[in-house]
Short mmCIF file of C-alpha atoms and ligand atoms in Angstrom, two decimals:
data_model
loop_
_atom_site.label_atom_id
_atom_site.label_comp_id
_atom_site.label_asym_id
_atom_site.label_seq_id
_atom_site.Cartn_x
_atom_site.Cartn_y
_atom_site.Cartn_z
CA MET A 1 -0.62 14.68 65.60
CA SER A 2 0.50 12.82 62.47
CA PRO A 3 -1.80 10.05 61.15
CA GLN A 4 0.75 7.44 62.11
CA ALA A 5 1.24 8.76 65.64
CA GLN A 6 -2.53 8.78 66.17
CA THR A 7 -2.85 5.20 65.01
CA LYS A 8 -0.04 4.02 67.25
CA THR A 9 -1.51 5.69 70.34
CA ASP A 10 -4.84 3.99 69.74
CA LEU A 11 -3.18 0.65 69.36
CA ASP A 12 -0.97 0.97 72.40
CA ARG A 13 -4.13 1.02 74.52
CA LYS A 14 -5.02 -2.44 73.30
CA SER A 15 -3.29 -5.68 74.09
CA ILE A 16 -3.34 -9.06 72.42
CA PRO A 17 -4.09 -11.57 75.16
CA GLY A 18 -2.19 -14.79 74.78
CA VAL A 19 0.16 -13.58 72.03
CA ASP A 20 3.74 -13.11 73.11
CA ARG A 21 5.29 -13.45 69.72
CA LEU A 22 3.63 -13.10 66.33
CA THR A 23 5.18 -14.09 63.02
CA ILE A 24 3.71 -12.99 59.72
CA VAL A 25 4.43 -14.95 56.56
CA ALA A 26 3.44 -13.10 53.38
CA ASN A 27 4.62 -13.04 49.79
CA ARG A 28 6.25 -9.61 50.30
CA LEU A 29 8.11 -8.09 53.24
CA PRO A 30 6.56 -5.02 54.92
CA VAL A 31 9.56 -2.93 53.82
CA ARG A 32 10.96 -1.94 50.46
CA ARG A 33 14.38 -0.77 49.40
CA VAL A 34 14.51 2.87 48.34
CA GLU A 35 17.37 5.02 47.14
CA GLN A 36 17.73 8.51 48.58
CA GLY A 37 20.63 10.82 47.82
CA GLY A 38 22.59 7.90 46.35
CA ARG A 39 22.09 5.82 49.55
CA LYS A 40 19.94 2.71 49.72
CA ARG A 41 17.73 2.19 52.75
CA TRP A 42 14.63 0.27 53.83
CA GLN A 43 11.27 1.98 54.15
CA ARG A 44 7.86 0.72 55.35
CA SER A 45 5.80 -0.30 52.31
CA PRO A 46 2.44 1.35 51.77
CA GLY A 47 -0.74 -0.74 51.60
CA GLY A 48 -3.57 -2.07 53.72
CA LEU A 49 -2.04 -5.36 54.84
CA VAL A 50 1.13 -3.74 56.14
CA SER A 51 -0.58 -0.85 57.94
CA ALA A 52 -3.06 -3.26 59.55
CA VAL A 53 -0.75 -6.00 60.62
CA ALA A 54 2.61 -4.32 61.23
CA PRO A 55 1.57 -2.54 64.48
CA PHE A 56 0.63 -5.91 66.02
CA VAL A 57 3.93 -7.43 65.01
CA GLU A 58 5.85 -4.44 66.40
CA ARG A 59 4.20 -4.78 69.80
CA CYS A 60 5.05 -8.47 70.01
CA HIS A 61 8.63 -7.86 68.78
CA GLY A 62 7.62 -10.37 66.17
CA SER A 63 8.98 -11.33 62.78
CA TRP A 64 7.90 -10.97 59.17
CA VAL A 65 8.93 -13.55 56.59
CA GLY A 66 8.67 -12.50 52.93
CA TRP A 67 10.31 -11.70 49.62
CA PRO A 68 12.29 -8.42 49.55
CA GLY A 69 10.80 -7.31 46.23
CA TYR A 70 13.68 -7.75 43.77
CA PRO A 71 15.19 -10.86 42.15
CA GLU A 72 18.07 -12.51 43.95
CA LYS A 73 21.42 -11.53 42.49
CA GLU A 74 24.74 -13.35 42.64
CA GLY A 75 26.57 -12.74 45.91
CA PRO A 76 25.85 -13.17 49.60
CA ALA A 77 22.17 -13.64 50.52
CA LEU A 78 20.37 -10.84 52.39
CA LYS A 79 20.64 -11.53 56.14
CA PRO A 80 17.79 -11.09 58.67
CA PHE A 81 17.65 -7.55 60.11
CA THR A 82 15.40 -5.44 62.33
CA HIS A 83 13.30 -2.55 61.05
CA GLU A 84 11.04 -0.51 63.39
CA ASP A 85 10.86 -3.29 65.98
CA ILE A 86 10.05 -6.00 63.44
CA SER A 87 12.54 -8.76 62.77
CA ILE A 88 12.73 -8.99 58.98
CA ARG A 89 13.38 -12.47 57.52
CA PRO A 90 13.99 -12.21 53.78
CA VAL A 91 13.18 -15.11 51.46
CA PRO A 92 15.27 -14.53 48.33
CA LEU A 93 13.71 -15.57 45.00
CA SER A 94 15.60 -15.98 41.74
CA GLN A 95 14.28 -14.62 38.45
CA ASP A 96 13.40 -18.17 37.42
CA GLU A 97 11.42 -18.72 40.65
CA LEU A 98 9.57 -15.44 40.09
CA ASP A 99 8.67 -16.52 36.56
CA THR A 100 7.38 -19.95 37.57
CA PHE A 101 6.13 -19.60 41.17
CA TYR A 102 4.89 -15.99 41.08
CA TYR A 103 3.93 -15.00 37.51
CA GLY A 104 3.22 -18.63 36.58
CA PHE A 105 1.43 -20.70 39.20
CA SER A 106 0.28 -17.86 41.47
CA ASN A 107 -0.85 -15.39 38.81
CA ALA A 108 -1.63 -17.42 35.69
CA THR A 109 -3.05 -20.54 37.41
CA LEU A 110 -4.49 -19.67 40.84
CA TRP A 111 -5.47 -16.02 40.25
CA PRO A 112 -7.81 -16.70 37.28
CA LEU A 113 -9.09 -19.99 38.79
CA TYR A 114 -10.02 -18.33 42.09
CA HIS A 115 -11.75 -15.45 40.25
CA ASP A 116 -14.41 -17.68 38.69
CA ALA A 117 -12.05 -18.69 35.85
CA ILE A 118 -12.81 -15.37 34.07
CA ARG A 119 -9.72 -16.20 31.99
CA PRO A 120 -8.73 -19.84 31.39
CA PRO A 121 -6.27 -20.87 34.12
CA VAL A 122 -3.01 -22.29 32.76
CA PHE A 123 -2.06 -25.67 34.28
CA ARG A 124 1.64 -26.42 33.97
CA ARG A 125 3.36 -29.14 35.99
CA SER A 126 6.70 -27.30 36.09
CA TRP A 127 4.96 -24.26 37.65
CA TRP A 128 3.36 -26.50 40.28
CA ARG A 129 6.77 -27.98 41.18
CA ALA A 130 8.14 -24.44 41.56
CA TYR A 131 5.16 -23.50 43.80
CA VAL A 132 5.85 -26.48 46.09
CA HIS A 133 9.57 -25.69 46.18
CA VAL A 134 9.14 -21.99 46.94
CA ASN A 135 6.39 -22.63 49.55
CA ARG A 136 8.86 -24.96 51.30
CA ARG A 137 11.47 -22.19 51.34
CA TYR A 138 8.98 -19.82 53.02
CA ALA A 139 8.06 -22.55 55.53
CA GLN A 140 11.73 -23.17 56.34
CA ALA A 141 12.40 -19.44 56.78
CA ALA A 142 9.34 -19.22 59.07
CA ALA A 143 10.54 -22.26 61.05
CA ARG A 144 13.84 -20.48 61.71
CA ALA A 145 11.95 -17.42 63.00
CA VAL A 146 9.62 -19.16 65.49
CA GLU A 147 9.73 -21.04 68.76
CA PRO A 148 7.24 -23.71 69.91
CA GLY A 149 4.10 -22.04 71.29
CA ASP A 150 4.32 -19.02 68.93
CA THR A 151 1.50 -17.62 66.84
CA VAL A 152 1.96 -17.49 63.06
CA TRP A 153 -0.29 -15.70 60.56
CA ILE A 154 0.18 -16.72 56.91
CA HIS A 155 -1.27 -14.64 54.07
CA ASP A 156 -2.75 -15.29 50.67
CA TYR A 157 -2.89 -17.53 47.65
CA GLN A 158 0.84 -17.61 46.94
CA LEU A 159 1.49 -19.51 50.20
CA GLN A 160 -1.30 -22.06 50.62
CA LEU A 161 1.07 -24.98 51.28
CA VAL A 162 2.97 -23.17 54.03
CA PRO A 163 0.55 -24.00 56.92
CA SER A 164 1.04 -27.78 56.69
CA MET A 165 4.74 -27.55 55.75
CA LEU A 166 5.43 -25.32 58.75
CA ARG A 167 3.41 -27.53 61.13
CA GLU A 168 5.52 -30.48 60.05
CA LEU A 169 8.70 -28.56 60.83
CA VAL A 170 7.47 -27.05 64.15
CA PRO A 171 4.45 -28.98 65.50
CA LYS A 172 3.53 -26.82 68.50
CA LEU A 173 2.42 -23.61 66.79
CA ARG A 174 -0.85 -21.70 66.52
CA ILE A 175 -1.23 -21.16 62.76
CA GLY A 176 -3.73 -18.81 61.10
CA PHE A 177 -4.20 -18.33 57.36
CA PHE A 178 -6.05 -15.51 55.60
CA LEU A 179 -7.01 -15.60 51.91
CA HIS A 180 -7.27 -12.08 50.42
CA ILE A 181 -8.93 -13.23 47.19
CA PRO A 182 -12.17 -15.24 46.73
CA PHE A 183 -12.24 -19.01 47.22
CA PRO A 184 -14.10 -20.35 44.17
CA PRO A 185 -17.16 -22.60 44.06
CA GLU A 186 -16.41 -26.31 44.32
CA GLU A 187 -17.05 -27.09 40.65
CA ILE A 188 -14.47 -24.51 39.49
CA PHE A 189 -11.89 -25.46 42.14
CA ALA A 190 -12.37 -29.09 41.04
CA ARG A 191 -10.45 -28.38 37.81
CA LEU A 192 -7.17 -27.83 39.64
CA PRO A 193 -4.98 -30.93 39.16
CA TRP A 194 -3.40 -30.29 42.59
CA ARG A 195 -6.65 -29.54 44.46
CA THR A 196 -6.09 -32.10 47.21
CA GLN A 197 -2.55 -30.90 47.94
CA ILE A 198 -3.76 -27.26 48.17
CA ILE A 199 -6.60 -28.18 50.56
CA GLU A 200 -4.30 -30.31 52.72
CA GLY A 201 -1.76 -27.47 52.72
CA LEU A 202 -4.34 -25.06 54.12
CA LEU A 203 -5.61 -27.61 56.64
CA GLY A 204 -2.27 -27.31 58.45
CA SER A 205 -3.84 -24.14 59.98
CA ASP A 206 -5.89 -23.82 63.18
CA LEU A 207 -7.97 -20.98 61.73
CA ILE A 208 -8.61 -20.20 58.05
CA GLY A 209 -10.13 -16.78 57.27
CA PHE A 210 -11.87 -15.61 54.10
CA GLN A 211 -13.23 -12.24 52.96
CA THR A 212 -16.84 -13.46 52.82
CA LYS A 213 -19.11 -16.15 54.21
CA LEU A 214 -19.42 -17.59 50.72
CA GLY A 215 -15.65 -18.00 50.41
CA ALA A 216 -15.55 -19.81 53.75
CA GLN A 217 -18.40 -22.11 52.69
CA ASN A 218 -16.82 -22.84 49.32
CA PHE A 219 -13.61 -23.85 51.05
CA SER A 220 -15.26 -26.12 53.64
CA ARG A 221 -17.25 -27.88 50.94
CA ALA A 222 -14.18 -28.38 48.75
CA ALA A 223 -12.26 -29.66 51.79
CA ARG A 224 -14.90 -32.29 52.54
CA ARG A 225 -14.99 -33.38 48.90
CA PHE A 226 -11.30 -33.41 48.04
CA SER A 227 -9.66 -34.40 51.33
CA ALA A 228 -10.38 -36.59 54.33
CA ALA A 229 -11.62 -33.54 56.31
CA ARG A 230 -15.04 -33.92 57.93
CA GLY A 231 -17.28 -31.47 59.79
CA SER A 232 -19.39 -28.36 59.25
CA ASP A 233 -18.86 -25.16 57.25
CA ARG A 234 -17.47 -23.50 60.43
CA GLN A 235 -15.35 -26.32 61.80
CA LEU A 236 -13.52 -29.17 60.13
CA ASP A 237 -11.59 -32.10 61.57
CA PHE A 238 -8.50 -33.33 59.80
CA SER A 239 -5.65 -35.55 61.02
CA GLY A 240 -7.17 -35.51 64.50
CA ARG A 241 -7.11 -31.69 64.75
CA PRO A 242 -9.97 -29.16 64.69
CA ILE A 243 -9.72 -26.39 62.07
CA ARG A 244 -11.96 -23.32 62.37
CA VAL A 245 -13.13 -21.62 59.16
CA GLY A 246 -14.88 -18.26 58.89
CA PRO A 247 -15.37 -14.85 57.24
CA TYR A 248 -13.10 -11.95 58.32
CA PRO A 249 -13.79 -9.06 55.91
CA ILE A 250 -10.70 -6.86 55.61
CA SER A 251 -10.92 -3.07 55.92
CA ILE A 252 -8.78 0.08 55.84
CA ASP A 253 -7.13 2.49 58.28
CA VAL A 254 -10.17 4.81 58.26
CA LYS A 255 -8.60 7.54 60.42
CA HIS A 256 -5.59 7.74 58.15
CA TYR A 257 -7.80 8.31 55.09
CA GLU A 258 -9.98 10.81 56.97
CA GLN A 259 -6.88 12.78 57.94
CA LEU A 260 -5.59 12.78 54.38
CA ALA A 261 -9.00 13.96 53.15
CA ALA A 262 -8.91 16.89 55.58
CA SER A 263 -5.43 18.00 54.55
CA PRO A 264 -5.44 21.51 52.99
CA GLU A 265 -2.75 20.45 50.50
CA ILE A 266 -4.90 17.56 49.19
CA ILE A 267 -8.06 19.68 49.13
CA LYS A 268 -6.15 22.22 47.03
CA ARG A 269 -5.05 19.50 44.58
CA ALA A 270 -8.66 18.29 44.31
CA GLU A 271 -9.85 21.84 43.58
CA GLY A 272 -7.20 22.08 40.87
CA LEU A 273 -8.49 18.87 39.28
CA ARG A 274 -12.06 20.17 39.34
CA ASP A 275 -10.96 23.39 37.65
CA GLN A 276 -9.07 21.47 34.97
CA MET A 277 -11.96 19.11 34.23
CA GLY A 278 -14.66 21.78 34.17
CA ARG A 279 -16.69 22.85 37.19
CA ASN A 280 -20.01 22.06 35.51
CA ARG A 281 -19.14 18.51 34.56
CA ARG A 282 -19.73 15.55 36.85
CA VAL A 283 -16.50 13.68 37.46
CA ILE A 284 -16.73 9.88 37.21
CA LEU A 285 -13.73 7.92 38.49
CA GLY A 286 -12.40 4.37 38.21
CA VAL A 287 -9.30 3.23 40.16
CA ASP A 288 -7.91 -0.27 39.70
CA ARG A 289 -4.84 -2.33 39.08
CA LEU A 290 -4.88 -3.03 35.36
CA ASP A 291 -6.33 -6.50 35.97
CA TYR A 292 -8.96 -8.42 33.98
CA THR A 293 -10.89 -9.21 37.16
CA LYS A 294 -11.65 -5.51 37.70
CA GLY A 295 -14.09 -5.12 34.78
CA ILE A 296 -12.46 -1.93 33.42
CA ASP A 297 -13.28 -2.80 29.80
CA LEU A 298 -16.98 -3.51 30.52
CA ARG A 299 -17.35 -0.30 32.53
CA LEU A 300 -15.91 1.74 29.64
CA ARG A 301 -18.26 -0.09 27.27
CA ALA A 302 -21.19 0.97 29.47
CA PHE A 303 -19.95 4.58 29.50
CA ARG A 304 -19.75 4.51 25.68
CA ASP A 305 -23.32 3.23 25.62
CA VAL A 306 -24.50 6.16 27.76
CA LEU A 307 -22.84 8.63 25.36
CA GLU A 308 -24.02 6.80 22.22
CA ARG A 309 -27.62 6.95 23.31
CA GLY A 310 -27.26 10.62 24.18
CA ARG A 311 -28.30 9.98 27.79
CA LEU A 312 -25.29 12.00 28.92
CA SER A 313 -22.82 14.07 26.91
CA VAL A 314 -19.21 15.17 27.39
CA ARG A 315 -20.64 18.50 28.54
CA ASP A 316 -22.37 16.73 31.44
CA CYS A 317 -19.58 14.46 32.60
CA VAL A 318 -16.02 13.21 32.23
CA PHE A 319 -14.62 9.78 32.99
CA ASN A 320 -11.22 9.37 34.70
CA GLN A 321 -9.67 5.92 34.74
CA ILE A 322 -6.58 5.37 36.88
CA ALA A 323 -5.07 2.03 35.84
CA VAL A 324 -2.07 0.89 37.84
CA PRO A 325 0.30 -1.29 35.75
CA SER A 326 0.29 -4.85 37.08
CA ARG A 327 1.83 -8.26 36.22
CA GLU A 328 2.79 -7.06 32.76
CA GLN A 329 4.80 -10.23 32.08
CA VAL A 330 1.59 -12.30 32.00
CA GLU A 331 0.05 -12.48 28.52
CA GLN A 332 -3.56 -12.10 29.66
CA TYR A 333 -2.65 -8.73 31.22
CA GLN A 334 -1.08 -7.50 27.98
CA GLU A 335 -4.27 -8.41 26.13
CA LEU A 336 -6.44 -6.58 28.67
CA ARG A 337 -4.29 -3.48 28.34
CA ARG A 338 -4.75 -3.52 24.57
CA ASN A 339 -8.54 -3.85 24.95
CA VAL A 340 -8.83 -1.06 27.50
CA GLU A 341 -6.64 1.32 25.50
CA GLU A 342 -8.56 0.55 22.29
CA GLU A 343 -11.86 1.32 24.04
CA VAL A 344 -10.52 4.59 25.52
CA GLY A 345 -9.30 5.62 22.04
CA ARG A 346 -12.62 4.70 20.49
CA ILE A 347 -14.68 6.65 23.02
CA ASN A 348 -12.45 9.73 22.78
CA GLY A 349 -12.38 9.50 18.99
CA GLU A 350 -16.16 9.43 18.77
CA PHE A 351 -17.28 11.72 21.56
CA SER A 352 -14.58 14.16 22.73
CA GLU A 353 -14.93 17.82 21.81
CA PRO A 354 -12.14 20.42 21.72
CA GLY A 355 -11.08 20.94 25.35
CA LEU A 356 -13.61 18.32 26.50
CA PRO A 357 -12.15 14.79 26.37
CA ALA A 358 -14.67 12.08 27.26
CA VAL A 359 -12.12 9.89 29.06
CA HIS A 360 -8.86 10.73 30.85
CA TYR A 361 -6.77 7.57 31.08
CA HIS A 362 -3.89 7.54 33.59
CA ARG A 363 -1.80 4.35 33.33
CA ARG A 364 0.46 4.84 36.32
CA ASN A 365 0.81 4.41 40.06
CA LEU A 366 -0.02 7.79 41.60
CA PRO A 367 1.40 9.09 44.88
CA VAL A 368 -1.24 8.55 47.57
CA GLU A 369 -1.80 12.32 47.85
CA ASP A 370 -2.79 12.49 44.16
CA LEU A 371 -5.01 9.42 44.52
CA MET A 372 -6.76 11.13 47.45
CA ALA A 373 -7.22 14.32 45.40
CA PHE A 374 -9.00 12.20 42.77
CA TYR A 375 -11.22 10.64 45.47
CA LEU A 376 -12.16 14.15 46.66
CA ALA A 377 -12.72 15.47 43.13
CA ALA A 378 -14.94 12.58 41.99
CA ASP A 379 -18.74 12.83 42.13
CA VAL A 380 -19.07 9.15 41.26
CA LEU A 381 -16.69 6.23 41.86
CA VAL A 382 -17.30 3.20 39.64
CA ILE A 383 -15.99 -0.14 40.91
CA THR A 384 -17.17 -2.98 38.69
CA PRO A 385 -15.08 -6.13 39.20
CA LEU A 386 -16.33 -9.40 37.75
CA ARG A 387 -15.10 -10.93 41.01
CA ASP A 388 -13.07 -9.29 43.81
CA GLY A 389 -12.13 -10.55 47.28
CA MET A 390 -13.04 -7.24 48.95
CA ASN A 391 -11.97 -4.07 47.04
CA LEU A 392 -10.34 -1.52 49.30
CA VAL A 393 -10.66 1.34 46.80
CA ALA A 394 -14.43 1.40 47.45
CA LYS A 395 -13.86 1.69 51.21
CA GLU A 396 -11.13 4.34 50.81
CA TYR A 397 -13.47 6.50 48.70
CA VAL A 398 -16.19 6.25 51.35
CA ALA A 399 -13.73 7.08 54.15
CA SER A 400 -12.52 10.16 52.28
CA ARG A 401 -15.99 11.69 51.71
CA LEU A 402 -16.07 13.66 54.96
CA ASP A 403 -19.02 15.83 53.82
CA ASN A 404 -21.20 12.82 52.89
CA THR A 405 -21.19 13.63 49.17
CA GLY A 406 -20.23 11.20 46.39
CA VAL A 407 -21.95 8.21 44.82
CA LEU A 408 -20.48 4.70 44.78
CA VAL A 409 -21.43 2.40 41.90
CA LEU A 410 -20.33 -1.05 43.04
CA SER A 411 -20.34 -4.52 41.52
CA GLU A 412 -22.38 -7.06 43.43
CA PHE A 413 -19.45 -9.46 42.88
CA ALA A 414 -17.02 -7.48 45.07
CA GLY A 415 -16.70 -8.63 48.68
CA ALA A 416 -17.32 -4.99 49.67
CA ALA A 417 -20.88 -5.24 48.30
CA HIS A 418 -21.83 -7.39 51.32
CA GLU A 419 -21.13 -4.43 53.61
CA LEU A 420 -21.73 -1.34 51.43
CA ARG A 421 -25.39 -2.06 50.78
CA SER A 422 -26.18 1.63 50.15
CA ALA A 423 -23.99 1.76 47.05
CA LEU A 424 -25.72 1.58 43.66
CA LEU A 425 -25.14 -2.13 43.09
CA VAL A 426 -24.62 -3.40 39.54
CA ASN A 427 -24.08 -6.65 37.67
CA PRO A 428 -20.98 -5.79 35.58
CA TYR A 429 -21.94 -8.32 32.89
CA ASP A 430 -25.14 -6.35 32.24
CA ILE A 431 -24.01 -3.45 30.04
CA ASP A 432 -27.53 -1.95 29.75
CA GLY A 433 -28.00 -2.12 33.51
CA MET A 434 -24.60 -0.52 34.13
CA ALA A 435 -25.31 2.24 31.61
CA SER A 436 -28.63 3.10 33.33
CA THR A 437 -26.97 3.02 36.75
CA LEU A 438 -24.19 5.36 35.56
CA GLU A 439 -26.81 7.79 34.35
CA SER A 440 -28.76 7.53 37.64
CA ALA A 441 -25.54 8.03 39.62
CA VAL A 442 -24.82 11.29 37.80
CA ARG A 443 -28.40 12.48 38.28
CA LEU A 444 -29.01 11.28 41.85
CA SER A 445 -30.63 13.91 44.10
CA ASP A 446 -28.44 15.53 46.77
CA ARG A 447 -30.70 14.11 49.45
CA ASP A 448 -30.30 10.57 48.18
CA VAL A 449 -26.54 11.00 47.77
CA THR A 450 -26.16 12.14 51.40
CA ARG A 451 -28.41 9.42 52.79
CA ARG A 452 -26.50 6.68 51.00
CA MET A 453 -23.04 8.04 51.81
CA GLN A 454 -23.92 8.51 55.49
CA ALA A 455 -25.01 4.90 55.72
CA MET A 456 -21.82 3.65 54.05
CA ARG A 457 -19.58 5.84 56.22
CA ARG A 458 -21.17 4.37 59.33
CA VAL A 459 -20.33 0.85 58.12
CA VAL A 460 -16.72 1.66 57.20
CA LYS A 461 -16.03 3.58 60.43
CA ARG A 462 -17.42 0.78 62.59
CA HIS A 463 -15.18 -1.87 61.11
CA ASP A 464 -11.68 -0.62 60.34
CA VAL A 465 -8.57 -2.61 59.56
CA PHE A 466 -7.47 -2.74 63.21
CA LYS A 467 -10.77 -4.38 64.15
CA TRP A 468 -10.18 -6.86 61.34
CA ALA A 469 -6.70 -7.86 62.53
CA ASP A 470 -7.83 -7.88 66.16
CA SER A 471 -10.80 -10.16 65.54
CA PHE A 472 -8.71 -12.65 63.55
CA ILE A 473 -5.90 -12.82 66.11
CA THR A 474 -8.37 -13.02 69.01
CA GLU A 475 -10.13 -15.97 67.41
CA LEU A 476 -6.82 -17.64 66.55
CA THR A 477 -5.56 -17.41 70.12
CA ARG A 478 -8.87 -18.28 71.78
C1 GDG B 1 -6.29 -7.80 46.82
C2 GDG B 1 -7.68 -8.36 46.47
C3 GDG B 1 -8.62 -7.21 48.48
C4 GDG B 1 -4.65 1.82 43.61
N1 GDG B 1 -4.21 2.71 42.71
C5 GDG B 1 -3.24 3.42 43.32
C6 GDG B 1 -3.12 2.96 44.63
N2 GDG B 1 -3.99 1.96 44.77
C7 GDG B 1 -4.19 1.21 46.03
C8 GDG B 1 -5.56 1.46 46.57
C9 GDG B 1 -5.82 0.21 47.41
C10 GDG B 1 -4.99 -0.85 46.69
O1 GDG B 1 -4.11 -0.17 45.79
C11 GDG B 1 -5.86 -1.77 45.84
O2 GDG B 1 -6.55 -2.63 46.69
P1 GDG B 1 -7.83 -3.46 46.21
O3 GDG B 1 -8.45 -4.08 47.40
O4 GDG B 1 -8.77 -2.55 45.51
O5 GDG B 1 -7.32 -4.52 45.13
P2 GDG B 1 -6.14 -5.65 44.96
O6 GDG B 1 -4.83 -5.01 44.68
O7 GDG B 1 -6.63 -6.55 43.88
O8 GDG B 1 -6.05 -6.44 46.37
C12 GDG B 1 -8.77 -7.42 46.96
C13 GDG B 1 -7.18 -6.81 48.84
O9 GDG B 1 -6.24 -7.73 48.29
C14 GDG B 1 -6.98 -6.75 50.37
O10 GDG B 1 -7.32 -7.94 50.98
O11 GDG B 1 -9.50 -6.16 48.86
O12 GDG B 1 -10.05 -7.97 46.70
O13 GDG B 1 -7.81 -8.55 45.06
O14 GDG B 1 -5.33 0.38 48.71
O15 GDG B 1 -5.53 2.67 47.30
N3 GDG B 1 -2.26 3.48 45.52
C15 GDG B 1 -1.48 4.51 45.08
N4 GDG B 1 -1.53 4.99 43.82
C16 GDG B 1 -2.39 4.49 42.90
O16 GDG B 1 -2.40 4.94 41.75
N5 GDG B 1 -0.63 5.08 45.95
#
């Protein structure tokens, strides 16, 4: 049975009480346009959100409102269409809207602000106006897709004004909102010139979900301070309506990753990687979007430290960094790329030996089969974000380690650290601490490795992405 067929069968056994029709509103549609043999067609997009949520929407014959993934061109607008039982409602965005709403306000204002202001957020009034305008367009597209009494689930930081805008357009809706990134502490959120509007936008929901308890608390506190909302960390009252707030940690399609990990083709690719990198060397792996929140530069700095002090050598280990290009139009991302590439060059220049590079740097988006082969080939996965909503890579690595081998080094500032307590937890700002932990990870006894991985696999298997979506929708429709 194919992974997808298996997943569908499992889901068909469940039902969603009280949900006849579900509409998802997200920045992107669940489909992307691909060209095959000179013909363009739509294909289901990969990724956790789509694989978790799409099966629910299919069963309800629901709709998905989002951007199709390319700038609007001159000519007739893309009309709604149906793809695999989901009614697709495209929201076209012009290049100018992408520059101001998406790269500007979403990714140069909100993204850094919500990640502890690791980079200074840029506050520009024209970007804010574009954010309001584009959020209204999403709300209008959603309003056209729904009927009174429907359930709507809105996703992420790009669309925080949509809950209240949509409620104004269609009052009798059940509206849920889920934030995939952290919600910052009150004193950081306080800097945002439009903090009250953002809070009031979110308060249009009936249920607001966050990755962690801390995120939920931060939001409730900010809501009480910057709006007229009153109540506790779990329930607020605003405009005469109750709004529930809580943690709903996202997860992955565990069975899908387990099936990929058992595939002979992927096992063969992993063996090939091991042969190429040297059977006697421990393989250390990092996998991230090339984003300054992910701590790639600090992790490489710690690896250099380990080599400099002679605690490990290129004969003992090799570091692989997969860095997926991301938001390259934003200046802070260009700067990060320069820093990372300089550090890789420096480490290789100082420590590589003929046939034994210290770091392999892959700046590309790999096919999922190749990514899985890296997961299987890696003795140690190093995930060291300075702040991360959850981090699905950590969970995917754990799901793919069917034989309970593999060590996870994980930042305590990733949402995943609240669940994966048996990882080797690190503070990514502490270079000495990270260097020692890297060394321990490479030298950890087999017994310890197995014990830790078994514990983490239990956690990940118990709470997969379907449980996540189910628990949110169940609470929303309660
Ligand atoms: C945001 C939040 C939260 C990575 N490299 C390749 C590749 N990937 C896939 C991974 C994983 C996904 O990308 C990355 O997910 P993360 O969760 O690690 O990070 P963000 O993109 O920052 O996601 C995060 C998430 O939303 C969900 O709520 O966990 O905290 O920041 O699935 O496998 N996939 C392929 N090739 C690659 O080279 N095919």
